[in-house]
Each structure stands twice: as structure tokens, then as C-alpha cells.
């Protein structure tokens, strides 16, 4: 079973606590982890769209070339 993500208030409290303790590297890792999931999803979506577009253009190119 997967743990629930922290609430925004819990996450903010953890960020502030770590920033006060000077743990910038840990803070940076948390930030990258939060953004990484969104970035991966966006990148995967764009790659999928690129593959579909490339396939469609290839099909049109074959139709025009014939």
C-alpha cells in the first residue's frame, strides 16, 4: 500500500524546517522530486505526441509520393 502524500501544510512546514536547519540539499531534492513527477508526465506526453505526429507525417509523405 502506498503512503499518502503530505498535505500542502505539512510539506510547507517541512520545507521551512529544513531551510532553517540549513539543509538546502535536502530541500532541493524535495523540490526536484515534486517537480520531477510533473516533468516526467509532461515529457512522456510530448514524446507520445511527437511519435504520433511523425507517424502521421510519414503516412502523408507516402501518400503524396505515390
PDB file of C-alpha atoms in Angstrom:
ATOM      1  CA  UNK A   1       0.000   0.000   0.000  1.00  0.00           C
ATOM      2  CA  UNK A   2       1.323   3.407  -0.934  1.00  0.00           C
ATOM      3  CA  UNK A   3       1.653   6.153   1.646  1.00  0.00           C
ATOM      4  CA  UNK A   4      -0.463   9.229   1.112  1.00  0.00           C
ATOM      5  CA  UNK A   5       1.440  12.336   0.024  1.00  0.00           C
ATOM      6  CA  UNK A   6       1.868  15.008   2.682  1.00  0.00           C
ATOM      7  CA  UNK A   7      -0.698  17.761   2.820  1.00  0.00           C
ATOM      8  CA  UNK A   8       0.420  21.163   1.498  1.00  0.00           C
ATOM      9  CA  UNK A   9       0.616  22.474   5.073  1.00  0.00           C
ATOM     10  CA  UNK A  10       2.802  19.529   6.168  1.00  0.00           C
ATOM     11  CA  UNK A  11       5.027  19.923   3.127  1.00  0.00           C
ATOM     12  CA  UNK A  12       5.432  23.672   3.728  1.00  0.00           C
ATOM     13  CA  UNK A  13       6.245  23.104   7.410  1.00  0.00           C
ATOM     14  CA  UNK A  14       8.871  20.527   6.446  1.00  0.00           C
ATOM     15  CA  UNK A  15      10.378  22.886   3.866  1.00  0.00           C
ATOM     16  CA  UNK A  16      10.573  25.753   6.348  1.00  0.00           C
ATOM     17  CA  UNK A  17      12.073  23.486   8.996  1.00  0.00           C
ATOM     18  CA  UNK A  18      14.733  22.192   6.633  1.00  0.00           C
ATOM     19  CA  UNK A  19      15.521  25.658   5.339  1.00  0.00           C
ATOM     20  CA  UNK A  20      16.044  26.895   8.880  1.00  0.00           C
ATOM     21  CA  UNK A  21      18.363  23.979   9.586  1.00  0.00           C
ATOM     22  CA  UNK A  22      20.414  24.807   6.504  1.00  0.00           C
ATOM     23  CA  UNK A  23      19.604  21.553   4.730  1.00  0.00           C
ATOM     24  CA  UNK A  24      19.482  23.102   1.286  1.00  0.00           C
ATOM     25  CA  UNK A  25      20.473  19.902  -0.456  1.00  0.00           C
ATOM     26  CA  UNK A  26      17.547  18.007   1.082  1.00  0.00           C
ATOM     27  CA  UNK A  27      15.208  20.895   0.291  1.00  0.00           C
ATOM     28  CA  UNK A  28      16.435  20.888  -3.305  1.00  0.00           C
ATOM     29  CA  UNK A  29      15.848  17.125  -3.528  1.00  0.00           C
ATOM     30  CA  UNK A  30      12.272  17.509  -2.236  1.00  0.00           C
ATOM     31  CA  UNK A  31      11.626  20.260  -4.784  1.00  0.00           C
ATOM     32  CA  UNK A  32      13.063  18.161  -7.621  1.00  0.00           C
ATOM     33  CA  UNK A  33      11.026  15.151  -6.538  1.00  0.00           C
ATOM     34  CA  UNK A  34       7.836  17.219  -6.533  1.00  0.00           C
ATOM     35  CA  UNK A  35       8.589  18.727  -9.939  1.00  0.00           C
ATOM     36  CA  UNK A  36      10.114  15.565 -11.355  1.00  0.00           C
ATOM     37  CA  UNK A  37       6.822  13.700 -11.449  1.00  0.00           C
ATOM     38  CA  UNK A  38       5.120  16.533 -13.297  1.00  0.00           C
ATOM     39  CA  UNK A  39       8.103  16.923 -15.630  1.00  0.00           C
ATOM     40  CA  UNK A  40       8.198  13.219 -16.433  1.00  0.00           C
ATOM     41  CA  UNK A  41       4.481  13.181 -17.227  1.00  0.00           C
ATOM     42  CA  UNK A  42       4.811  16.246 -19.458  1.00  0.00           C
ATOM     43  CA  UNK A  43       7.876  14.820 -21.220  1.00  0.00           C
ATOM     44  CA  UNK A  44       6.191  11.477 -21.787  1.00  0.00           C
ATOM     45  CA  UNK A  45       3.091  13.216 -23.175  1.00  0.00           C
ATOM     46  CA  UNK A  46       5.174  15.354 -25.548  1.00  0.00           C
ATOM     47  CA  UNK A  47       7.181  12.338 -26.712  1.00  0.00           C
ATOM     48  CA  UNK A  48       3.972  10.422 -27.392  1.00  0.00           C
ATOM     49  CA  UNK A  49       2.531  13.316 -29.365  1.00  0.00           C
ATOM     50  CA  UNK A  50       5.787  13.643 -31.338  1.00  0.00           C
ATOM     51  CA  UNK A  51       5.672   9.945 -32.267  1.00  0.00           C
ATOM     52  CA  UNK A  52       2.058  10.241 -33.428  1.00  0.00           C
ATOM     53  CA  UNK A  53       2.823  13.391 -35.451  1.00  0.00           C
ATOM     54  CA  UNK A  54       5.886  11.765 -37.019  1.00  0.00           C
ATOM     55  CA  UNK A  55       3.836   8.700 -37.979  1.00  0.00           C
ATOM     56  CA  UNK A  56       1.075  10.852 -39.496  1.00  0.00           C
ATOM     57  CA  UNK A  57       3.566  12.928 -41.500  1.00  0.00           C
ATOM     58  CA  UNK A  58       5.225   9.746 -42.740  1.00  0.00           C
ATOM     59  CA  UNK A  59       1.845   8.401 -43.879  1.00  0.00           C
ATOM     60  CA  UNK A  60       1.077  11.678 -45.694  1.00  0.00           C
ATOM     61  CA  UNK A  61       4.523  11.634 -47.303  1.00  0.00           C
ATOM     62  CA  UNK A  62       3.961   8.137 -48.642  1.00  0.00           C
ATOM     63  CA  UNK A  63       0.517   9.103 -49.969  1.00  0.00           C
ATOM     64  CA  UNK A  64       1.903  12.201 -51.730  1.00  0.00           C
ATOM     65  CA  UNK A  65       4.895  10.274 -53.073  1.00  0.00           C
ATOM     66  CA  UNK A  66       2.699   7.591 -54.647  1.00  0.00           C
TER      67      UNK A  66
END
